């Protein structure tokens, strides 16, 4: 009876232990980008156990940003093996990058740990905030079994750029005020009380 109690206790302890899920997240530029800027958005993986392949879609606000390119990150290739990368399809009308995928080539173990899996290049179109989200996420281990994954949404903040005409008008106004102040200092009227 005591052996059964110990066995039940061990099973319950293993079930109660927290299981760390692999996480996908966005690493957006720290300061807000400005309208007209081209910038990089990275997709990161954390706590990956034996990652062999992945696939996902990304959604963004096409009124705020536009996707330019998708490039392979160095996480899977860090294991020293060849990879097969698919950048996916960019649709700036719908605000999606669909079916971005990568896999290790040939049999063998996957890569474990944290790292960069995809670089995306974007162009800022308008001021505002674009939400970022993942869809159709699939991560596989070297046995081609699905890896438990959580994915975190993100956002890109785009700031407006001051109008060049406004800056020019401010500069002209400042120059006129400075010139006026100098003129007043040079052209003083004689003081009749001074002798």
Short mmCIF file of N, CA and C in Angstrom, two decimals:
data_model
loop_
_atom_site.label_atom_id
_atom_site.label_comp_id
_atom_site.label_asym_id
_atom_site.label_seq_id
_atom_site.Cartn_x
_atom_site.Cartn_y
_atom_site.Cartn_z
N UNK A 1 0.82 -1.19 0.00
CA UNK A 1 0.00 0.00 0.00
C UNK A 1 0.87 1.26 0.00
N UNK A 2 1.96 1.25 0.76
CA UNK A 2 2.83 2.42 0.81
C UNK A 2 3.53 2.64 -0.53
N UNK A 3 3.84 1.56 -1.26
CA UNK A 3 4.46 1.70 -2.58
C UNK A 3 3.48 2.38 -3.53
N UNK A 4 2.22 2.01 -3.45
CA UNK A 4 1.19 2.61 -4.31
C UNK A 4 1.01 4.09 -3.97
N UNK A 5 1.06 4.42 -2.69
CA UNK A 5 0.93 5.81 -2.27
C UNK A 5 2.12 6.63 -2.77
N UNK A 6 3.31 6.09 -2.68
CA UNK A 6 4.51 6.79 -3.18
C UNK A 6 4.43 6.98 -4.68
N UNK A 7 3.99 5.95 -5.39
CA UNK A 7 3.87 6.03 -6.84
C UNK A 7 2.84 7.08 -7.23
N UNK A 8 1.70 7.11 -6.56
CA UNK A 8 0.67 8.12 -6.84
C UNK A 8 1.20 9.52 -6.54
N UNK A 9 1.95 9.66 -5.47
CA UNK A 9 2.52 10.96 -5.11
C UNK A 9 3.51 11.44 -6.16
N UNK A 10 4.33 10.54 -6.69
CA UNK A 10 5.30 10.91 -7.73
C UNK A 10 4.60 11.32 -9.01
N UNK A 11 3.56 10.60 -9.39
CA UNK A 11 2.81 10.93 -10.60
C UNK A 11 2.16 12.30 -10.46
N UNK A 12 1.55 12.55 -9.30
CA UNK A 12 0.93 13.86 -9.08
C UNK A 12 1.96 14.98 -9.09
N UNK A 13 3.14 14.75 -8.54
CA UNK A 13 4.18 15.76 -8.53
C UNK A 13 4.64 16.08 -9.95
N UNK A 14 4.77 15.05 -10.78
CA UNK A 14 5.17 15.27 -12.17
C UNK A 14 4.09 16.03 -12.94
N UNK A 15 2.84 15.72 -12.67
CA UNK A 15 1.75 16.41 -13.35
C UNK A 15 1.64 17.86 -12.89
N UNK A 16 1.97 18.14 -11.65
CA UNK A 16 1.85 19.49 -11.12
C UNK A 16 3.04 20.37 -11.51
N UNK A 17 4.15 19.75 -11.94
CA UNK A 17 5.33 20.54 -12.33
C UNK A 17 4.98 21.39 -13.54
N UNK A 18 5.39 22.65 -13.54
CA UNK A 18 5.08 23.52 -14.66
C UNK A 18 5.81 23.06 -15.92
N UNK A 19 5.07 23.04 -17.02
CA UNK A 19 5.65 22.68 -18.30
C UNK A 19 5.90 23.99 -19.05
N UNK A 20 7.13 24.18 -19.44
CA UNK A 20 7.50 25.40 -20.14
C UNK A 20 7.15 25.26 -21.61
N UNK A 21 6.23 26.08 -22.09
CA UNK A 21 5.86 26.05 -23.49
C UNK A 21 6.81 26.93 -24.29
N UNK A 22 7.07 26.53 -25.50
CA UNK A 22 7.87 27.34 -26.41
C UNK A 22 7.09 28.59 -26.74
N UNK A 23 7.77 29.73 -26.79
CA UNK A 23 7.11 31.01 -27.02
C UNK A 23 7.63 31.66 -28.29
N UNK A 24 6.70 32.18 -29.10
CA UNK A 24 7.03 33.03 -30.24
C UNK A 24 6.66 34.45 -29.87
N UNK A 25 7.53 35.40 -30.20
CA UNK A 25 7.24 36.80 -29.90
C UNK A 25 7.87 37.70 -30.95
N UNK A 26 7.44 38.97 -30.94
CA UNK A 26 7.99 39.98 -31.83
C UNK A 26 8.97 40.86 -31.06
N UNK A 27 10.03 41.26 -31.72
CA UNK A 27 10.97 42.23 -31.15
C UNK A 27 10.94 43.45 -32.06
N UNK A 28 10.04 44.38 -31.72
CA UNK A 28 9.88 45.60 -32.52
C UNK A 28 10.97 46.60 -32.15
N UNK A 29 11.23 47.57 -33.03
CA UNK A 29 12.22 48.60 -32.71
C UNK A 29 11.83 49.32 -31.42
N UNK A 30 12.82 49.61 -30.56
CA UNK A 30 12.54 50.23 -29.26
C UNK A 30 11.90 51.61 -29.38
N UNK A 31 12.53 52.56 -30.05
CA UNK A 31 11.84 53.85 -30.17
C UNK A 31 10.79 53.75 -31.27
N UNK A 32 9.83 54.62 -31.20
CA UNK A 32 8.81 54.64 -32.25
C UNK A 32 9.48 55.02 -33.57
N UNK A 33 9.13 54.32 -34.62
CA UNK A 33 9.64 54.68 -35.94
C UNK A 33 8.82 55.84 -36.46
N UNK A 34 9.37 56.55 -37.44
CA UNK A 34 8.67 57.70 -38.00
C UNK A 34 8.15 57.36 -39.38
N UNK A 35 7.10 58.06 -39.78
CA UNK A 35 6.54 57.88 -41.12
C UNK A 35 7.67 58.02 -42.13
N UNK A 36 7.74 57.08 -43.05
CA UNK A 36 8.78 57.08 -44.07
C UNK A 36 9.96 56.19 -43.75
N UNK A 37 10.12 55.77 -42.47
CA UNK A 37 11.24 54.91 -42.08
C UNK A 37 11.05 53.49 -42.59
N UNK A 38 12.17 52.84 -42.90
CA UNK A 38 12.19 51.41 -43.14
C UNK A 38 12.89 50.80 -41.92
N UNK A 39 12.31 49.73 -41.36
CA UNK A 39 12.83 49.17 -40.12
C UNK A 39 12.68 47.66 -40.13
N UNK A 40 13.39 47.02 -39.19
CA UNK A 40 13.37 45.56 -39.07
C UNK A 40 12.54 45.14 -37.87
N UNK A 41 11.74 44.12 -38.08
CA UNK A 41 10.96 43.49 -37.01
C UNK A 41 11.45 42.05 -36.94
N UNK A 42 11.85 41.59 -35.75
CA UNK A 42 12.35 40.23 -35.58
C UNK A 42 11.30 39.35 -34.92
N UNK A 43 11.30 38.08 -35.32
CA UNK A 43 10.47 37.07 -34.66
C UNK A 43 11.42 36.18 -33.87
N UNK A 44 11.14 36.06 -32.57
CA UNK A 44 12.01 35.31 -31.67
C UNK A 44 11.31 34.07 -31.16
N UNK A 45 12.10 33.04 -30.88
CA UNK A 45 11.60 31.84 -30.23
C UNK A 45 12.31 31.72 -28.89
N UNK A 46 11.59 31.28 -27.87
CA UNK A 46 12.17 31.10 -26.53
C UNK A 46 11.75 29.74 -25.99
N UNK A 47 12.64 29.11 -25.25
CA UNK A 47 12.40 27.81 -24.60
C UNK A 47 12.05 26.72 -25.60
N UNK A 48 12.73 26.71 -26.74
CA UNK A 48 12.46 25.69 -27.76
C UNK A 48 13.21 24.41 -27.41
N UNK A 49 12.48 23.29 -27.25
CA UNK A 49 13.15 22.02 -27.02
C UNK A 49 13.17 21.23 -28.34
N UNK A 50 14.34 21.05 -28.95
CA UNK A 50 14.44 20.18 -30.12
C UNK A 50 13.62 20.70 -31.31
N UNK A 51 13.70 22.01 -31.60
CA UNK A 51 12.93 22.59 -32.71
C UNK A 51 13.55 22.16 -34.04
N UNK A 52 12.74 21.53 -34.87
CA UNK A 52 13.18 21.00 -36.16
C UNK A 52 12.59 21.80 -37.32
N UNK A 53 11.36 22.28 -37.16
CA UNK A 53 10.69 23.02 -38.24
C UNK A 53 9.63 23.93 -37.64
N UNK A 54 9.29 24.98 -38.40
CA UNK A 54 8.21 25.87 -37.97
C UNK A 54 7.51 26.46 -39.17
N UNK A 55 6.29 26.94 -38.91
CA UNK A 55 5.50 27.64 -39.91
C UNK A 55 4.54 28.57 -39.18
N UNK A 56 4.34 29.79 -39.74
CA UNK A 56 3.37 30.71 -39.15
C UNK A 56 2.99 31.78 -40.16
N UNK A 57 1.91 32.49 -39.86
CA UNK A 57 1.47 33.67 -40.60
C UNK A 57 1.58 34.86 -39.65
N UNK A 58 1.71 36.06 -40.22
CA UNK A 58 1.74 37.29 -39.42
C UNK A 58 0.71 38.25 -39.99
N UNK A 59 -0.04 38.91 -39.11
CA UNK A 59 -1.01 39.93 -39.52
C UNK A 59 -0.57 41.28 -38.96
N UNK A 60 -0.78 42.35 -39.76
CA UNK A 60 -0.43 43.71 -39.37
C UNK A 60 -1.44 44.66 -39.98
N UNK A 61 -1.39 45.93 -39.59
CA UNK A 61 -2.32 46.94 -40.11
C UNK A 61 -1.71 47.56 -41.37
N UNK A 62 -2.27 47.26 -42.56
CA UNK A 62 -1.69 47.76 -43.81
C UNK A 62 -1.87 49.27 -44.02
N UNK A 63 -2.69 49.92 -43.21
CA UNK A 63 -2.82 51.38 -43.30
C UNK A 63 -1.66 52.08 -42.59
N UNK A 64 -0.96 51.36 -41.69
CA UNK A 64 0.13 51.94 -40.90
C UNK A 64 1.50 51.51 -41.43
N UNK A 65 1.67 50.22 -41.72
CA UNK A 65 2.95 49.69 -42.19
C UNK A 65 2.75 48.80 -43.42
N UNK A 66 3.86 48.60 -44.12
CA UNK A 66 3.86 47.74 -45.31
C UNK A 66 5.06 46.81 -45.21
N UNK A 67 4.85 45.52 -45.43
CA UNK A 67 5.95 44.55 -45.38
C UNK A 67 6.74 44.61 -46.68
N UNK A 68 8.08 44.55 -46.55
CA UNK A 68 8.95 44.57 -47.73
C UNK A 68 9.58 43.21 -48.01
N UNK A 69 10.28 42.65 -47.01
CA UNK A 69 10.99 41.39 -47.21
C UNK A 69 10.89 40.52 -45.96
N UNK A 70 11.13 39.23 -46.16
CA UNK A 70 11.19 38.26 -45.07
C UNK A 70 12.48 37.48 -45.25
N UNK A 71 13.32 37.45 -44.19
CA UNK A 71 14.60 36.75 -44.27
C UNK A 71 14.73 35.75 -43.13
N UNK A 72 15.48 34.70 -43.39
CA UNK A 72 15.72 33.66 -42.41
C UNK A 72 16.57 34.17 -41.26
N UNK A 73 16.16 33.84 -40.04
CA UNK A 73 16.98 34.11 -38.87
C UNK A 73 18.04 33.02 -38.73
N UNK A 74 18.88 33.14 -37.72
CA UNK A 74 20.00 32.19 -37.59
C UNK A 74 19.76 31.07 -36.58
N UNK A 75 18.57 30.96 -36.00
CA UNK A 75 18.36 29.98 -34.94
C UNK A 75 18.52 28.54 -35.42
N UNK A 76 17.80 28.14 -36.46
CA UNK A 76 17.88 26.74 -36.91
C UNK A 76 19.25 26.43 -37.51
N UNK A 77 19.83 27.35 -38.26
CA UNK A 77 21.13 27.08 -38.89
C UNK A 77 22.27 27.10 -37.88
N UNK A 78 22.02 27.61 -36.66
CA UNK A 78 23.06 27.64 -35.63
C UNK A 78 23.52 26.24 -35.24
N UNK A 79 22.72 25.25 -35.51
CA UNK A 79 23.09 23.86 -35.21
C UNK A 79 24.10 23.30 -36.21
N UNK A 80 24.45 24.09 -37.24
CA UNK A 80 25.45 23.65 -38.20
C UNK A 80 24.91 22.83 -39.35
N UNK A 81 23.60 22.71 -39.44
CA UNK A 81 23.01 21.91 -40.53
C UNK A 81 22.33 22.82 -41.53
N UNK A 82 22.12 22.28 -42.72
CA UNK A 82 21.44 23.02 -43.79
C UNK A 82 19.96 23.17 -43.43
N UNK A 83 19.36 24.24 -43.94
CA UNK A 83 17.93 24.50 -43.72
C UNK A 83 17.24 24.73 -45.06
N UNK A 84 15.94 24.64 -45.04
CA UNK A 84 15.13 24.95 -46.22
C UNK A 84 14.12 26.00 -45.78
N UNK A 85 14.34 27.26 -46.21
CA UNK A 85 13.54 28.40 -45.76
C UNK A 85 12.57 28.85 -46.84
N UNK A 86 11.32 29.09 -46.44
CA UNK A 86 10.30 29.67 -47.32
C UNK A 86 9.89 31.01 -46.71
N UNK A 87 10.15 32.12 -47.41
CA UNK A 87 9.82 33.42 -46.82
C UNK A 87 8.32 33.69 -46.73
N UNK A 88 7.53 32.95 -47.44
CA UNK A 88 6.09 33.17 -47.41
C UNK A 88 5.66 34.18 -48.45
N UNK A 89 4.40 34.56 -48.38
CA UNK A 89 3.80 35.48 -49.34
C UNK A 89 3.36 36.75 -48.62
N UNK A 90 3.84 37.89 -49.12
CA UNK A 90 3.46 39.19 -48.55
C UNK A 90 2.23 39.71 -49.29
N UNK A 91 1.19 40.08 -48.54
CA UNK A 91 -0.01 40.71 -49.11
C UNK A 91 -0.26 42.00 -48.33
N UNK A 92 0.24 43.11 -48.88
CA UNK A 92 0.10 44.40 -48.19
C UNK A 92 -1.31 44.95 -48.27
N UNK A 93 -2.15 44.45 -49.15
CA UNK A 93 -3.56 44.88 -49.18
C UNK A 93 -4.31 44.30 -47.98
N UNK A 94 -4.04 43.03 -47.69
CA UNK A 94 -4.71 42.35 -46.58
C UNK A 94 -3.98 42.54 -45.25
N UNK A 95 -2.71 42.94 -45.31
CA UNK A 95 -1.92 43.08 -44.09
C UNK A 95 -1.48 41.75 -43.54
N UNK A 96 -0.95 40.87 -44.42
CA UNK A 96 -0.51 39.55 -43.97
C UNK A 96 0.81 39.15 -44.63
N UNK A 97 1.54 38.34 -43.91
CA UNK A 97 2.66 37.57 -44.46
C UNK A 97 2.28 36.13 -44.16
N UNK A 98 1.98 35.36 -45.21
CA UNK A 98 1.44 34.01 -45.04
C UNK A 98 2.47 32.94 -45.34
N UNK A 99 2.41 31.89 -44.58
CA UNK A 99 3.18 30.66 -44.75
C UNK A 99 4.69 30.89 -44.77
N UNK A 100 5.18 31.59 -43.77
CA UNK A 100 6.63 31.66 -43.55
C UNK A 100 7.02 30.37 -42.86
N UNK A 101 8.01 29.65 -43.42
CA UNK A 101 8.36 28.34 -42.88
C UNK A 101 9.85 28.08 -43.01
N UNK A 102 10.35 27.19 -42.15
CA UNK A 102 11.74 26.78 -42.19
C UNK A 102 11.85 25.40 -41.58
N UNK A 103 12.78 24.59 -42.11
CA UNK A 103 13.01 23.26 -41.57
C UNK A 103 14.48 22.91 -41.70
N UNK A 104 14.95 22.08 -40.80
CA UNK A 104 16.28 21.51 -40.94
C UNK A 104 16.23 20.47 -42.04
N UNK A 105 17.35 20.28 -42.73
CA UNK A 105 17.41 19.29 -43.81
C UNK A 105 17.97 17.98 -43.26
N UNK A 106 17.32 16.89 -43.60
CA UNK A 106 17.79 15.57 -43.21
C UNK A 106 17.47 15.21 -41.79
N UNK A 107 17.71 13.94 -41.44
CA UNK A 107 17.41 13.47 -40.09
C UNK A 107 18.44 14.01 -39.09
N UNK A 108 18.03 14.03 -37.84
CA UNK A 108 18.92 14.48 -36.78
C UNK A 108 18.14 15.28 -35.76
N UNK A 109 18.80 15.65 -34.68
CA UNK A 109 18.11 16.40 -33.63
C UNK A 109 17.82 17.83 -34.06
N UNK A 110 16.85 18.41 -33.39
CA UNK A 110 16.51 19.81 -33.62
C UNK A 110 17.41 20.71 -32.80
N UNK A 111 17.09 22.00 -32.79
CA UNK A 111 17.86 22.99 -32.06
C UNK A 111 17.06 23.40 -30.81
N UNK A 112 17.75 23.53 -29.69
CA UNK A 112 17.09 23.91 -28.44
C UNK A 112 17.58 25.27 -27.97
N UNK A 113 16.70 25.97 -27.26
CA UNK A 113 17.09 27.24 -26.67
C UNK A 113 16.26 28.41 -27.16
N UNK A 114 16.90 29.59 -27.19
CA UNK A 114 16.25 30.84 -27.59
C UNK A 114 16.99 31.40 -28.79
N UNK A 115 16.26 32.12 -29.65
CA UNK A 115 16.96 32.76 -30.76
C UNK A 115 16.04 33.44 -31.75
N UNK A 116 16.67 33.93 -32.79
CA UNK A 116 16.02 34.69 -33.85
C UNK A 116 15.66 33.73 -34.98
N UNK A 117 14.37 33.67 -35.34
CA UNK A 117 13.99 32.75 -36.41
C UNK A 117 13.64 33.45 -37.72
N UNK A 118 13.20 34.72 -37.67
CA UNK A 118 12.86 35.45 -38.90
C UNK A 118 13.12 36.94 -38.72
N UNK A 119 13.66 37.58 -39.77
CA UNK A 119 13.78 39.05 -39.87
C UNK A 119 12.74 39.50 -40.89
N UNK A 120 11.95 40.51 -40.54
CA UNK A 120 11.02 41.11 -41.51
C UNK A 120 11.40 42.58 -41.67
N UNK A 121 11.35 43.07 -42.89
CA UNK A 121 11.59 44.48 -43.16
C UNK A 121 10.25 45.13 -43.46
N UNK A 122 9.98 46.26 -42.80
CA UNK A 122 8.73 47.00 -42.98
C UNK A 122 9.02 48.45 -43.36
N UNK A 123 8.03 49.09 -43.95
CA UNK A 123 8.09 50.52 -44.25
C UNK A 123 6.90 51.18 -43.54
N UNK A 124 7.18 52.27 -42.80
CA UNK A 124 6.13 52.98 -42.06
C UNK A 124 5.40 53.93 -43.01
N UNK A 125 4.09 53.74 -43.14
CA UNK A 125 3.28 54.53 -44.08
C UNK A 125 2.58 55.72 -43.44
N UNK A 126 2.06 55.52 -42.22
CA UNK A 126 1.23 56.55 -41.58
C UNK A 126 1.42 56.49 -40.07
N UNK A 127 1.13 57.59 -39.41
CA UNK A 127 1.22 57.63 -37.95
C UNK A 127 0.12 56.78 -37.33
N UNK A 128 0.44 56.12 -36.24
CA UNK A 128 -0.53 55.29 -35.54
C UNK A 128 0.14 54.07 -34.96
N UNK A 129 -0.66 53.10 -34.55
CA UNK A 129 -0.13 51.87 -33.98
C UNK A 129 -0.69 50.68 -34.74
N UNK A 130 0.19 49.84 -35.21
CA UNK A 130 -0.20 48.62 -35.91
C UNK A 130 -0.07 47.44 -34.96
N UNK A 131 -1.15 46.73 -34.74
CA UNK A 131 -1.05 45.51 -33.93
C UNK A 131 -0.39 44.44 -34.80
N UNK A 132 0.26 43.50 -34.14
CA UNK A 132 0.92 42.38 -34.80
C UNK A 132 0.41 41.11 -34.16
N UNK A 133 0.10 40.11 -34.98
CA UNK A 133 -0.35 38.85 -34.41
C UNK A 133 0.11 37.67 -35.27
N UNK A 134 0.21 36.52 -34.62
CA UNK A 134 0.56 35.28 -35.30
C UNK A 134 -0.72 34.50 -35.62
N UNK A 135 -0.66 33.71 -36.66
CA UNK A 135 -1.74 32.80 -37.00
C UNK A 135 -1.15 31.54 -37.60
N UNK A 136 -1.91 30.46 -37.61
CA UNK A 136 -1.49 29.18 -38.21
C UNK A 136 -0.09 28.76 -37.76
N UNK A 137 0.16 28.86 -36.47
CA UNK A 137 1.48 28.53 -35.91
C UNK A 137 1.61 27.03 -35.73
N UNK A 138 2.68 26.48 -36.30
CA UNK A 138 3.01 25.06 -36.11
C UNK A 138 4.51 24.97 -35.90
N UNK A 139 4.93 24.38 -34.77
CA UNK A 139 6.33 24.09 -34.50
C UNK A 139 6.46 22.59 -34.32
N UNK A 140 7.47 22.01 -34.95
CA UNK A 140 7.67 20.56 -34.88
C UNK A 140 9.04 20.23 -34.30
N UNK A 141 9.09 19.11 -33.56
CA UNK A 141 10.38 18.63 -33.06
C UNK A 141 10.97 17.64 -34.07
N UNK A 142 12.11 17.04 -33.74
CA UNK A 142 12.79 16.15 -34.68
C UNK A 142 12.04 14.84 -34.92
N UNK A 143 11.06 14.52 -34.08
CA UNK A 143 10.20 13.35 -34.31
C UNK A 143 8.96 13.75 -35.11
N UNK A 144 8.94 15.01 -35.57
CA UNK A 144 7.82 15.60 -36.31
C UNK A 144 6.53 15.64 -35.49
N UNK A 145 6.71 15.76 -34.17
CA UNK A 145 5.58 15.93 -33.26
C UNK A 145 5.44 17.43 -32.98
N UNK A 146 4.19 17.87 -32.85
CA UNK A 146 3.95 19.30 -32.61
C UNK A 146 4.43 19.71 -31.22
N UNK A 147 5.11 20.85 -31.17
CA UNK A 147 5.64 21.41 -29.93
C UNK A 147 4.59 22.37 -29.35
N UNK A 148 4.29 22.24 -28.06
CA UNK A 148 3.35 23.15 -27.40
C UNK A 148 3.90 24.56 -27.49
N UNK A 149 3.07 25.50 -27.98
CA UNK A 149 3.55 26.84 -28.26
C UNK A 149 2.57 27.89 -27.78
N UNK A 150 3.10 28.95 -27.21
CA UNK A 150 2.31 30.15 -26.96
C UNK A 150 2.90 31.24 -27.85
N UNK A 151 2.07 32.13 -28.31
CA UNK A 151 2.58 33.22 -29.13
C UNK A 151 2.02 34.52 -28.61
N UNK A 152 2.91 35.50 -28.54
CA UNK A 152 2.57 36.79 -27.96
C UNK A 152 2.36 37.82 -29.06
N UNK A 153 1.25 38.53 -28.95
CA UNK A 153 0.97 39.60 -29.91
C UNK A 153 1.93 40.75 -29.66
N UNK A 154 2.04 41.64 -30.62
CA UNK A 154 2.93 42.78 -30.47
C UNK A 154 2.32 44.00 -31.13
N UNK A 155 3.09 45.08 -31.21
CA UNK A 155 2.62 46.31 -31.84
C UNK A 155 3.82 47.12 -32.32
N UNK A 156 3.58 47.92 -33.35
CA UNK A 156 4.57 48.85 -33.87
C UNK A 156 3.96 50.24 -33.77
N UNK A 157 4.67 51.16 -33.12
CA UNK A 157 4.22 52.55 -33.03
C UNK A 157 4.94 53.38 -34.08
N UNK A 158 4.15 54.12 -34.86
CA UNK A 158 4.71 54.98 -35.90
C UNK A 158 4.33 56.42 -35.57
N UNK A 159 5.35 57.27 -35.45
CA UNK A 159 5.15 58.68 -35.11
C UNK A 159 5.16 59.51 -36.39
N UNK A 160 4.40 60.59 -36.37
CA UNK A 160 4.39 61.49 -37.53
C UNK A 160 5.66 62.32 -37.53
N UNK A 161 6.05 62.76 -38.70
CA UNK A 161 7.24 63.60 -38.87
C UNK A 161 6.75 65.04 -38.99
N UNK A 162 7.38 66.01 -38.31
CA UNK A 162 6.96 67.40 -38.46
C UNK A 162 7.03 67.82 -39.93
N UNK A 163 6.05 68.56 -40.36
CA UNK A 163 6.02 69.05 -41.74
C UNK A 163 7.21 69.96 -41.99
N UNK A 164 7.91 69.79 -43.11
CA UNK A 164 9.05 70.67 -43.41
C UNK A 164 8.64 72.14 -43.47
N UNK A 165 7.45 72.44 -43.96
CA UNK A 165 6.99 73.83 -44.05
C UNK A 165 6.86 74.43 -42.66
N UNK A 166 6.39 73.66 -41.69
CA UNK A 166 6.26 74.16 -40.32
C UNK A 166 7.62 74.48 -39.73
N UNK A 167 8.58 73.60 -39.96
CA UNK A 167 9.93 73.82 -39.44
C UNK A 167 10.53 75.06 -40.11
N UNK A 168 10.33 75.21 -41.42
CA UNK A 168 10.87 76.37 -42.14
C UNK A 168 10.24 77.67 -41.63
N UNK A 169 8.93 77.68 -41.44
CA UNK A 169 8.26 78.88 -40.92
C UNK A 169 8.77 79.24 -39.53
N UNK A 170 8.97 78.25 -38.70
CA UNK A 170 9.50 78.49 -37.36
C UNK A 170 10.89 79.11 -37.45
N UNK A 171 11.73 78.59 -38.33
CA UNK A 171 13.08 79.11 -38.52
C UNK A 171 13.08 80.54 -39.02
N UNK A 172 12.20 80.85 -39.97
CA UNK A 172 12.10 82.22 -40.50
C UNK A 172 11.64 83.18 -39.41
N UNK A 173 10.63 82.78 -38.65
CA UNK A 173 10.13 83.62 -37.56
C UNK A 173 11.21 83.89 -36.53
N UNK A 174 11.98 82.88 -36.20
CA UNK A 174 13.06 83.05 -35.24
C UNK A 174 14.13 84.00 -35.78
N UNK A 175 14.45 83.89 -37.06
CA UNK A 175 15.45 84.78 -37.67
C UNK A 175 14.96 86.23 -37.66
N UNK A 176 13.67 86.46 -37.96
CA UNK A 176 13.12 87.81 -37.97
C UNK A 176 13.17 88.41 -36.57
N UNK A 177 12.80 87.64 -35.58
CA UNK A 177 12.85 88.12 -34.20
C UNK A 177 14.28 88.47 -33.77
N UNK A 178 15.22 87.63 -34.14
CA UNK A 178 16.63 87.89 -33.80
C UNK A 178 17.14 89.15 -34.49
N UNK A 179 16.81 89.30 -35.77
CA UNK A 179 17.24 90.49 -36.52
C UNK A 179 16.61 91.75 -35.93
N UNK A 180 15.35 91.69 -35.57
CA UNK A 180 14.67 92.84 -34.97
C UNK A 180 15.30 93.23 -33.65
N UNK A 181 15.68 92.26 -32.85
CA UNK A 181 16.30 92.55 -31.56
C UNK A 181 17.67 93.20 -31.75
N UNK A 182 18.40 92.77 -32.76
CA UNK A 182 19.72 93.35 -33.02
C UNK A 182 19.58 94.80 -33.50
N UNK A 183 18.59 95.03 -34.33
CA UNK A 183 18.40 96.39 -34.86
C UNK A 183 18.05 97.36 -33.74
N UNK A 184 17.23 96.93 -32.84
CA UNK A 184 16.85 97.81 -31.73
C UNK A 184 18.06 98.16 -30.89
N UNK A 185 18.99 97.28 -30.77
CA UNK A 185 20.19 97.53 -29.99
C UNK A 185 21.12 98.51 -30.68
N UNK A 186 21.16 98.57 -32.00
CA UNK A 186 22.06 99.45 -32.75
C UNK A 186 21.50 100.86 -32.92
N UNK A 187 20.25 100.98 -33.10
CA UNK A 187 19.63 102.27 -33.42
C UNK A 187 18.93 102.87 -32.23
N UNK A 188 19.67 103.20 -31.24
CA UNK A 188 19.07 103.84 -30.08
C UNK A 188 19.10 105.35 -30.27
N UNK A 189 18.10 105.99 -29.87
CA UNK A 189 18.02 107.46 -29.96
C UNK A 189 18.87 108.08 -28.87
N UNK A 190 19.50 109.26 -29.17
CA UNK A 190 20.31 109.90 -28.13
C UNK A 190 19.44 110.33 -26.98
N UNK A 191 19.96 110.25 -25.82
CA UNK A 191 19.24 110.61 -24.61
C UNK A 191 19.54 112.09 -24.31
N UNK A 192 18.50 112.96 -24.32
CA UNK A 192 18.77 114.38 -24.11
C UNK A 192 19.23 114.69 -22.68
N UNK A 193 19.00 113.84 -21.72
CA UNK A 193 19.41 114.11 -20.35
C UNK A 193 20.91 113.84 -20.15
N UNK A 194 21.52 113.14 -21.11
CA UNK A 194 22.95 112.81 -20.97
C UNK A 194 23.79 113.92 -21.55
N UNK A 195 24.79 114.28 -20.89
CA UNK A 195 25.69 115.32 -21.40
C UNK A 195 27.10 114.87 -21.51
#
